[in-house]
DNA sequence: CTGAAAGCGCTTACAG
DNA sequence: CTGAAAGCGCTTACAG
């Protein structure tokens, strides 16, 4: 097992054929009789032959590697709900097809662009995933110029790259129906980081959903997806002359911060204020009251993104994917609107 | 910029030298006059030449890639405090040296072992990181058998692989001194996943620290590092005939769960019960009361682990590293022991 | 100091 | 169907 590596030459010699036959046989290409193929497969197994990725890469002009550059502060990654599931999903899809994932993290926007440049220049990866999209995302022109195959996750409509999407609309619509069914009429919104596609989509869904229900939009407080932004929004909203009776937050973490601060101010959730999040992170099941939220599917998104990117690399085409809509999860942070009104 | 890639042959032709000279010049190897080197460097820059990793890998017998296989449930990764910082630190160290990180995640122990086998068989990576070590970790014999260079993170003493370590002892000792200084005499412990090195080390440090202070160990409740285990431990400890006045938890997440459940049971923290965690996750700064904990340095561990692994691969040796001890962070979840006693 | 050549381990036309 | 050869883009002895 140790020492010298078994190469295609060893297999060819032992099987008494040319290396080209070994290559064809093991890759399921035509040009080898069934009898020969079987013998080669047998010998390869006996010898424990595994083709070297290095040889394959150089001759096949592919790295069999995909890249994901996260634009985050590595030290804050700990609370990101999307991350683990998304990467797990990518692997589910790409590992069986012989690809692996190179992960890079950077908090600096310029450094992120440099990483893409370097991945392309090195030819370290055959393609990349692009997530956490911003409006007019600076990565897109760079990736396009580099000619890097790429798949986007949850971009806006009419995006120039193949994409996988899970729309927030149905989930937020269901959430609003739930709240209105509980008697709420004044429903606020706490935003996410303003220039991110996610933020834009979710706020638009909130606005459209209210309109469908014949309600005016309630107050909107800007945010940034953090616990602290949620806590701060609680103070803002509860200090209003006419506070809302319900709040929809751009994500769970800010909803949890909002609840904590509301409780700290002596406001009962959901007795006085109903609060809902978005993402369905695990922490939301722990806090009190457990968080009503909209469930998303990072792993499923990862699976489709992985499949699309490999398709794009190997076949040159990839059809956009839209996965089943985000789904309402009712827990205990939402309840009947207070009687007063 | 598009189209045909610039290769070493293009540079050699344009500079009027042999490709071997280009290689030597660009890699800072001897055998090229300074004048020639300068000309080659100049031409390479003009042409935008970046050596192909594929060519380098095949001829250089290195993949310039390192592997990290996380043994976690991808869907639960979101709350892991160690992860982002550790990966960020690895990159800080390996990127300047031309290496990148392949990340894989699996919840199944057997699958984890298969991943290592495959990474080695493929020759996809030149070495691997091993973290989340267990007592008698099954990965170690596999990695040894495969002859894969590897660096361990926080293993026990006398470990067979080069390692980086940050000991919990000083931090936990300082925490216990802090608690005893506040008048606590009955100090409980909530454990982590029992077979993990982290759990063993932290519990041992708790026990040793109490002994140094001349105190009997308080009650020990087994746990598993989760929020729920912490919450459950709260009920157990508070139901005791003689409940502790302070609790040290194996990690922050279980401390936060413990506090939430204690509060739910009407117990004041820290008035009646002081609670401390371990890790210093960001969430600990948000909760009320903010969590007293022991700060660890995942990014610093990552940096050293990255450096060690590249050293090991390129020079065949790597000296163990011990980074400055974990450090006590006093916030508001610990306070004076209740007067009664 | 400089260059021609072999070799890393594969894949892929191209002859037989 | 089968095999000899070229080539992917580098590095590394080895001659000059």
PDB file of C-alpha atoms in Angstrom, chain A residues 3-230:
ATOM      1  CA  UNK A   3       5.763   3.425  -1.314  1.00  0.00           C
ATOM      2  CA  UNK A   4       5.426   3.536  -5.059  1.00  0.00           C
ATOM      3  CA  UNK A   5       2.202   4.648  -6.463  1.00  0.00           C
ATOM      4  CA  UNK A   6       0.344   2.465  -8.970  1.00  0.00           C
ATOM      5  CA  UNK A   7       0.025   4.259 -12.297  1.00  0.00           C
ATOM      6  CA  UNK A   8      -1.799   3.605 -15.504  1.00  0.00           C
ATOM      7  CA  UNK A   9       1.418   2.145 -16.892  1.00  0.00           C
ATOM      8  CA  UNK A  10       1.447  -0.535 -14.209  1.00  0.00           C
ATOM      9  CA  UNK A  11      -2.097  -1.496 -15.016  1.00  0.00           C
ATOM     10  CA  UNK A  12      -1.397  -1.580 -18.760  1.00  0.00           C
ATOM     11  CA  UNK A  13       1.711  -3.710 -18.320  1.00  0.00           C
ATOM     12  CA  UNK A  14       0.001  -6.148 -16.013  1.00  0.00           C
ATOM     13  CA  UNK A  15      -3.040  -6.426 -18.269  1.00  0.00           C
ATOM     14  CA  UNK A  16      -0.869  -6.657 -21.381  1.00  0.00           C
ATOM     15  CA  UNK A  17      -2.486  -3.712 -23.145  1.00  0.00           C
ATOM     16  CA  UNK A  18      -1.654  -0.105 -24.019  1.00  0.00           C
ATOM     17  CA  UNK A  19      -2.275   2.686 -21.575  1.00  0.00           C
ATOM     18  CA  UNK A  20      -4.769   4.194 -23.970  1.00  0.00           C
ATOM     19  CA  UNK A  21      -6.863   1.055 -23.627  1.00  0.00           C
ATOM     20  CA  UNK A  22      -6.709   1.300 -19.860  1.00  0.00           C
ATOM     21  CA  UNK A  23      -7.827   4.893 -20.043  1.00  0.00           C
ATOM     22  CA  UNK A  24     -10.723   4.091 -22.349  1.00  0.00           C
ATOM     23  CA  UNK A  25     -11.778   1.058 -20.366  1.00  0.00           C
ATOM     24  CA  UNK A  26     -11.788   2.811 -17.011  1.00  0.00           C
ATOM     25  CA  UNK A  27     -13.527   5.906 -18.280  1.00  0.00           C
ATOM     26  CA  UNK A  28     -16.245   4.006 -20.034  1.00  0.00           C
ATOM     27  CA  UNK A  29     -15.249   5.302 -23.414  1.00  0.00           C
ATOM     28  CA  UNK A  30     -15.779   3.211 -26.551  1.00  0.00           C
ATOM     29  CA  UNK A  31     -12.954   1.557 -28.407  1.00  0.00           C
ATOM     30  CA  UNK A  32     -12.390  -1.401 -26.106  1.00  0.00           C
ATOM     31  CA  UNK A  33     -13.982  -4.814 -26.381  1.00  0.00           C
ATOM     32  CA  UNK A  34     -16.036  -5.918 -23.463  1.00  0.00           C
ATOM     33  CA  UNK A  35     -13.629  -8.748 -22.710  1.00  0.00           C
ATOM     34  CA  UNK A  36     -10.649  -6.402 -22.606  1.00  0.00           C
ATOM     35  CA  UNK A  37     -12.522  -3.902 -20.508  1.00  0.00           C
ATOM     36  CA  UNK A  38     -13.354  -6.520 -17.935  1.00  0.00           C
ATOM     37  CA  UNK A  39      -9.792  -7.704 -17.723  1.00  0.00           C
ATOM     38  CA  UNK A  40      -8.524  -4.170 -17.294  1.00  0.00           C
ATOM     39  CA  UNK A  41     -11.058  -3.361 -14.629  1.00  0.00           C
ATOM     40  CA  UNK A  42     -10.111  -6.520 -12.800  1.00  0.00           C
ATOM     41  CA  UNK A  43      -6.391  -5.785 -12.943  1.00  0.00           C
ATOM     42  CA  UNK A  44      -6.927  -2.173 -11.874  1.00  0.00           C
ATOM     43  CA  UNK A  45      -8.853  -3.365  -8.856  1.00  0.00           C
ATOM     44  CA  UNK A  46      -6.193  -5.941  -7.959  1.00  0.00           C
ATOM     45  CA  UNK A  47      -3.511  -3.297  -8.120  1.00  0.00           C
ATOM     46  CA  UNK A  48      -5.614  -0.745  -6.280  1.00  0.00           C
ATOM     47  CA  UNK A  49      -5.213   1.718  -9.107  1.00  0.00           C
ATOM     48  CA  UNK A  50      -6.730   5.152  -8.620  1.00  0.00           C
ATOM     49  CA  UNK A  51      -6.078   7.622 -11.453  1.00  0.00           C
ATOM     50  CA  UNK A  52      -3.985  10.552 -10.323  1.00  0.00           C
ATOM     51  CA  UNK A  53      -5.886  13.784 -10.353  1.00  0.00           C
ATOM     52  CA  UNK A  54      -2.709  15.552 -11.413  1.00  0.00           C
ATOM     53  CA  UNK A  55      -2.331  13.617 -14.608  1.00  0.00           C
ATOM     54  CA  UNK A  56      -6.027  13.905 -15.345  1.00  0.00           C
ATOM     55  CA  UNK A  57      -5.981  17.619 -14.716  1.00  0.00           C
ATOM     56  CA  UNK A  58      -3.084  18.378 -16.965  1.00  0.00           C
ATOM     57  CA  UNK A  59      -4.223  16.268 -19.876  1.00  0.00           C
ATOM     58  CA  UNK A  60      -7.912  16.821 -19.368  1.00  0.00           C
ATOM     59  CA  UNK A  61      -7.620  20.554 -18.937  1.00  0.00           C
ATOM     60  CA  UNK A  62      -9.748  20.483 -15.860  1.00  0.00           C
ATOM     61  CA  UNK A  63      -8.937  20.903 -12.185  1.00  0.00           C
ATOM     62  CA  UNK A  64     -11.925  18.928 -10.923  1.00  0.00           C
ATOM     63  CA  UNK A  65     -12.198  21.601  -8.311  1.00  0.00           C
ATOM     64  CA  UNK A  66     -14.798  24.287  -7.725  1.00  0.00           C
ATOM     65  CA  UNK A  67     -14.425  27.466  -5.745  1.00  0.00           C
ATOM     66  CA  UNK A  68     -16.520  29.226  -3.152  1.00  0.00           C
ATOM     67  CA  UNK A  69     -15.303  32.578  -1.887  1.00  0.00           C
ATOM     68  CA  UNK A  70     -17.284  33.737   1.103  1.00  0.00           C
ATOM     69  CA  UNK A  71     -17.482  37.422   1.657  1.00  0.00           C
ATOM     70  CA  UNK A  72     -17.776  37.377   5.412  1.00  0.00           C
ATOM     71  CA  UNK A  73     -15.876  38.175   8.487  1.00  0.00           C
ATOM     72  CA  UNK A  74     -14.465  34.761   9.397  1.00  0.00           C
ATOM     73  CA  UNK A  75     -14.945  35.561  13.053  1.00  0.00           C
ATOM     74  CA  UNK A  76     -18.671  36.083  12.591  1.00  0.00           C
ATOM     75  CA  UNK A  77     -19.277  33.040  10.470  1.00  0.00           C
ATOM     76  CA  UNK A  78     -20.361  31.172  13.541  1.00  0.00           C
ATOM     77  CA  UNK A  79     -23.894  32.413  13.396  1.00  0.00           C
ATOM     78  CA  UNK A  80     -24.509  32.034   9.735  1.00  0.00           C
ATOM     79  CA  UNK A  81     -27.403  29.731   9.114  1.00  0.00           C
ATOM     80  CA  UNK A  82     -26.830  29.292   5.433  1.00  0.00           C
ATOM     81  CA  UNK A  83     -23.299  28.220   5.366  1.00  0.00           C
ATOM     82  CA  UNK A  84     -23.076  24.653   6.629  1.00  0.00           C
ATOM     83  CA  UNK A  85     -26.114  23.389   4.809  1.00  0.00           C
ATOM     84  CA  UNK A  86     -25.145  25.051   1.575  1.00  0.00           C
ATOM     85  CA  UNK A  87     -21.659  23.562   1.573  1.00  0.00           C
ATOM     86  CA  UNK A  88     -23.004  20.179   2.555  1.00  0.00           C
ATOM     87  CA  UNK A  89     -25.411  20.335  -0.376  1.00  0.00           C
ATOM     88  CA  UNK A  90     -22.694  21.316  -2.816  1.00  0.00           C
ATOM     89  CA  UNK A  91     -20.686  18.316  -1.743  1.00  0.00           C
ATOM     90  CA  UNK A  92     -23.640  15.990  -2.061  1.00  0.00           C
ATOM     91  CA  UNK A  93     -23.802  16.983  -5.701  1.00  0.00           C
ATOM     92  CA  UNK A  94     -20.190  17.356  -6.763  1.00  0.00           C
ATOM     93  CA  UNK A  95     -18.370  14.602  -4.906  1.00  0.00           C
ATOM     94  CA  UNK A  96     -19.986  11.773  -6.900  1.00  0.00           C
ATOM     95  CA  UNK A  97     -18.923  13.537 -10.064  1.00  0.00           C
ATOM     96  CA  UNK A  98     -15.299  13.749  -9.013  1.00  0.00           C
ATOM     97  CA  UNK A  99     -15.147  17.368  -7.943  1.00  0.00           C
ATOM     98  CA  UNK A 100     -14.125  18.926  -4.641  1.00  0.00           C
ATOM     99  CA  UNK A 101     -14.683  22.338  -3.167  1.00  0.00           C
ATOM    100  CA  UNK A 102     -12.025  24.919  -2.382  1.00  0.00           C
ATOM    101  CA  UNK A 103     -13.265  27.350   0.225  1.00  0.00           C
ATOM    102  CA  UNK A 104     -11.931  30.816   0.822  1.00  0.00           C
ATOM    103  CA  UNK A 105     -13.146  33.471   3.215  1.00  0.00           C
ATOM    104  CA  UNK A 106     -12.471  37.143   3.223  1.00  0.00           C
ATOM    105  CA  UNK A 107     -13.994  40.128   4.908  1.00  0.00           C
ATOM    106  CA  UNK A 108     -12.551  42.606   2.393  1.00  0.00           C
ATOM    107  CA  UNK A 109     -14.475  43.181  -0.838  1.00  0.00           C
ATOM    108  CA  UNK A 110     -11.303  43.886  -2.813  1.00  0.00           C
ATOM    109  CA  UNK A 111      -9.670  40.787  -1.476  1.00  0.00           C
ATOM    110  CA  UNK A 112     -12.668  38.764  -2.580  1.00  0.00           C
ATOM    111  CA  UNK A 113     -12.186  39.978  -6.132  1.00  0.00           C
ATOM    112  CA  UNK A 114      -8.480  39.187  -5.948  1.00  0.00           C
ATOM    113  CA  UNK A 115      -9.283  35.680  -4.850  1.00  0.00           C
ATOM    114  CA  UNK A 116     -11.393  35.127  -7.916  1.00  0.00           C
ATOM    115  CA  UNK A 117      -8.650  36.563 -10.098  1.00  0.00           C
ATOM    116  CA  UNK A 118      -6.124  34.271  -8.544  1.00  0.00           C
ATOM    117  CA  UNK A 119      -8.296  31.179  -8.722  1.00  0.00           C
ATOM    118  CA  UNK A 120      -8.730  31.850 -12.419  1.00  0.00           C
ATOM    119  CA  UNK A 121      -5.105  32.744 -13.144  1.00  0.00           C
ATOM    120  CA  UNK A 122      -3.828  29.652 -11.351  1.00  0.00           C
ATOM    121  CA  UNK A 123      -6.456  27.571 -13.043  1.00  0.00           C
ATOM    122  CA  UNK A 124      -7.058  26.150  -9.634  1.00  0.00           C
ATOM    123  CA  UNK A 125     -10.789  25.797 -10.151  1.00  0.00           C
ATOM    124  CA  UNK A 126     -13.034  25.050 -13.094  1.00  0.00           C
ATOM    125  CA  UNK A 127     -15.832  27.242 -11.856  1.00  0.00           C
ATOM    126  CA  UNK A 128     -17.169  29.159  -8.893  1.00  0.00           C
ATOM    127  CA  UNK A 129     -20.268  29.713  -6.844  1.00  0.00           C
ATOM    128  CA  UNK A 130     -21.479  33.226  -6.210  1.00  0.00           C
ATOM    129  CA  UNK A 131     -23.708  33.809  -3.214  1.00  0.00           C
ATOM    130  CA  UNK A 132     -24.654  36.661  -0.904  1.00  0.00           C
ATOM    131  CA  UNK A 133     -25.316  38.721  -3.978  1.00  0.00           C
ATOM    132  CA  UNK A 134     -25.489  42.459  -3.825  1.00  0.00           C
ATOM    133  CA  UNK A 135     -27.300  44.832  -6.092  1.00  0.00           C
ATOM    134  CA  UNK A 136     -24.832  45.579  -8.915  1.00  0.00           C
ATOM    135  CA  UNK A 137     -22.466  43.072  -7.425  1.00  0.00           C
ATOM    136  CA  UNK A 138     -18.869  43.929  -8.355  1.00  0.00           C
ATOM    137  CA  UNK A 139     -17.967  40.266  -8.635  1.00  0.00           C
ATOM    138  CA  UNK A 140     -20.107  39.713 -11.695  1.00  0.00           C
ATOM    139  CA  UNK A 141     -18.109  41.801 -14.185  1.00  0.00           C
ATOM    140  CA  UNK A 142     -14.888  40.314 -12.814  1.00  0.00           C
ATOM    141  CA  UNK A 143     -16.097  36.756 -13.192  1.00  0.00           C
ATOM    142  CA  UNK A 144     -17.435  37.483 -16.648  1.00  0.00           C
ATOM    143  CA  UNK A 145     -14.169  39.034 -17.760  1.00  0.00           C
ATOM    144  CA  UNK A 146     -12.227  36.078 -16.410  1.00  0.00           C
ATOM    145  CA  UNK A 147     -14.433  33.706 -18.372  1.00  0.00           C
ATOM    146  CA  UNK A 148     -14.965  31.636 -15.237  1.00  0.00           C
ATOM    147  CA  UNK A 149     -17.977  29.345 -15.322  1.00  0.00           C
ATOM    148  CA  UNK A 150     -20.184  30.393 -12.428  1.00  0.00           C
ATOM    149  CA  UNK A 151     -23.515  29.678 -10.797  1.00  0.00           C
ATOM    150  CA  UNK A 152     -25.360  32.250  -8.726  1.00  0.00           C
ATOM    151  CA  UNK A 153     -27.460  31.642  -5.646  1.00  0.00           C
ATOM    152  CA  UNK A 154     -30.609  33.686  -5.248  1.00  0.00           C
ATOM    153  CA  UNK A 155     -29.806  36.537  -7.579  1.00  0.00           C
ATOM    154  CA  UNK A 156     -32.425  38.974  -8.789  1.00  0.00           C
ATOM    155  CA  UNK A 157     -34.446  38.381 -11.926  1.00  0.00           C
ATOM    156  CA  UNK A 158     -32.760  38.484 -15.369  1.00  0.00           C
ATOM    157  CA  UNK A 159     -29.387  37.586 -14.019  1.00  0.00           C
ATOM    158  CA  UNK A 160     -26.510  37.042 -16.460  1.00  0.00           C
ATOM    159  CA  UNK A 161     -25.354  33.789 -14.808  1.00  0.00           C
ATOM    160  CA  UNK A 162     -27.094  30.443 -14.414  1.00  0.00           C
ATOM    161  CA  UNK A 163     -28.824  30.484 -11.071  1.00  0.00           C
ATOM    162  CA  UNK A 164     -30.631  28.550  -8.365  1.00  0.00           C
ATOM    163  CA  UNK A 165     -33.380  30.361  -6.584  1.00  0.00           C
ATOM    164  CA  UNK A 166     -35.688  29.911  -3.665  1.00  0.00           C
ATOM    165  CA  UNK A 167     -38.095  32.796  -3.572  1.00  0.00           C
ATOM    166  CA  UNK A 168     -39.174  34.287  -0.265  1.00  0.00           C
ATOM    167  CA  UNK A 169     -42.525  35.450  -1.592  1.00  0.00           C
ATOM    168  CA  UNK A 170     -44.775  32.516  -0.786  1.00  0.00           C
ATOM    169  CA  UNK A 171     -43.338  32.116   2.684  1.00  0.00           C
ATOM    170  CA  UNK A 172     -43.725  35.774   3.513  1.00  0.00           C
ATOM    171  CA  UNK A 173     -47.207  35.845   2.043  1.00  0.00           C
ATOM    172  CA  UNK A 174     -48.181  32.920   4.255  1.00  0.00           C
ATOM    173  CA  UNK A 175     -46.641  34.650   7.238  1.00  0.00           C
ATOM    174  CA  UNK A 176     -48.621  37.809   6.606  1.00  0.00           C
ATOM    175  CA  UNK A 177     -51.835  35.832   6.181  1.00  0.00           C
ATOM    176  CA  UNK A 178     -51.071  34.130   9.475  1.00  0.00           C
ATOM    177  CA  UNK A 179     -50.584  37.479  11.202  1.00  0.00           C
ATOM    178  CA  UNK A 180     -53.644  39.057   9.671  1.00  0.00           C
ATOM    179  CA  UNK A 181     -55.643  35.987  10.668  1.00  0.00           C
ATOM    180  CA  UNK A 182     -54.517  36.704  14.227  1.00  0.00           C
ATOM    181  CA  UNK A 183     -55.980  40.185  13.980  1.00  0.00           C
ATOM    182  CA  UNK A 184     -52.834  42.193  13.212  1.00  0.00           C
ATOM    183  CA  UNK A 185     -53.278  45.233  11.009  1.00  0.00           C
ATOM    184  CA  UNK A 186     -50.177  47.224  11.718  1.00  0.00           C
ATOM    185  CA  UNK A 187     -47.219  45.068  10.697  1.00  0.00           C
ATOM    186  CA  UNK A 188     -43.701  46.493  10.716  1.00  0.00           C
ATOM    187  CA  UNK A 189     -40.587  45.376   8.897  1.00  0.00           C
ATOM    188  CA  UNK A 190     -36.960  45.238  10.031  1.00  0.00           C
ATOM    189  CA  UNK A 191     -34.609  45.178   7.066  1.00  0.00           C
ATOM    190  CA  UNK A 192     -31.363  43.403   6.295  1.00  0.00           C
ATOM    191  CA  UNK A 193     -28.172  44.813   4.814  1.00  0.00           C
ATOM    192  CA  UNK A 194     -29.622  47.316   2.379  1.00  0.00           C
ATOM    193  CA  UNK A 195     -27.635  46.557  -0.752  1.00  0.00           C
ATOM    194  CA  UNK A 196     -28.108  42.805  -0.604  1.00  0.00           C
ATOM    195  CA  UNK A 197     -30.420  41.011  -2.964  1.00  0.00           C
ATOM    196  CA  UNK A 198     -31.868  39.044  -0.069  1.00  0.00           C
ATOM    197  CA  UNK A 199     -32.870  42.218   1.695  1.00  0.00           C
ATOM    198  CA  UNK A 200     -34.461  43.713  -1.367  1.00  0.00           C
ATOM    199  CA  UNK A 201     -36.407  40.558  -2.175  1.00  0.00           C
ATOM    200  CA  UNK A 202     -37.711  40.062   1.321  1.00  0.00           C
ATOM    201  CA  UNK A 203     -38.791  43.624   1.840  1.00  0.00           C
ATOM    202  CA  UNK A 204     -40.502  43.634  -1.528  1.00  0.00           C
ATOM    203  CA  UNK A 205     -42.322  40.421  -0.631  1.00  0.00           C
ATOM    204  CA  UNK A 206     -43.475  41.974   2.643  1.00  0.00           C
ATOM    205  CA  UNK A 207     -44.757  45.058   0.862  1.00  0.00           C
ATOM    206  CA  UNK A 208     -46.484  43.097  -1.880  1.00  0.00           C
ATOM    207  CA  UNK A 209     -48.025  40.685   0.585  1.00  0.00           C
ATOM    208  CA  UNK A 210     -49.552  43.499   2.606  1.00  0.00           C
ATOM    209  CA  UNK A 211     -50.897  45.091  -0.505  1.00  0.00           C
ATOM    210  CA  UNK A 212     -52.556  41.830  -1.547  1.00  0.00           C
ATOM    211  CA  UNK A 213     -54.225  41.761   1.855  1.00  0.00           C
ATOM    212  CA  UNK A 214     -55.399  45.326   1.449  1.00  0.00           C
ATOM    213  CA  UNK A 215     -53.197  46.711   4.212  1.00  0.00           C
ATOM    214  CA  UNK A 216     -50.917  49.728   4.345  1.00  0.00           C
ATOM    215  CA  UNK A 217     -47.262  48.896   4.974  1.00  0.00           C
ATOM    216  CA  UNK A 218     -46.337  49.439   8.599  1.00  0.00           C
ATOM    217  CA  UNK A 219     -43.169  51.178   9.746  1.00  0.00           C
ATOM    218  CA  UNK A 220     -39.866  50.042   8.236  1.00  0.00           C
ATOM    219  CA  UNK A 221     -36.673  50.051  10.277  1.00  0.00           C
ATOM    220  CA  UNK A 222     -33.395  49.538   8.431  1.00  0.00           C
ATOM    221  CA  UNK A 223     -31.147  46.781   9.725  1.00  0.00           C
ATOM    222  CA  UNK A 224     -28.180  44.644   8.801  1.00  0.00           C
ATOM    223  CA  UNK A 225     -29.130  41.060   9.667  1.00  0.00           C
ATOM    224  CA  UNK A 226     -27.483  41.222  13.101  1.00  0.00           C
ATOM    225  CA  UNK A 227     -28.791  40.564  16.577  1.00  0.00           C
ATOM    226  CA  UNK A 228     -27.875  44.102  17.553  1.00  0.00           C
ATOM    227  CA  UNK A 229     -29.788  45.649  14.677  1.00  0.00           C
ATOM    228  CA  UNK A 230     -32.832  43.690  15.796  1.00  0.00           C
TER     229      UNK A 230
END
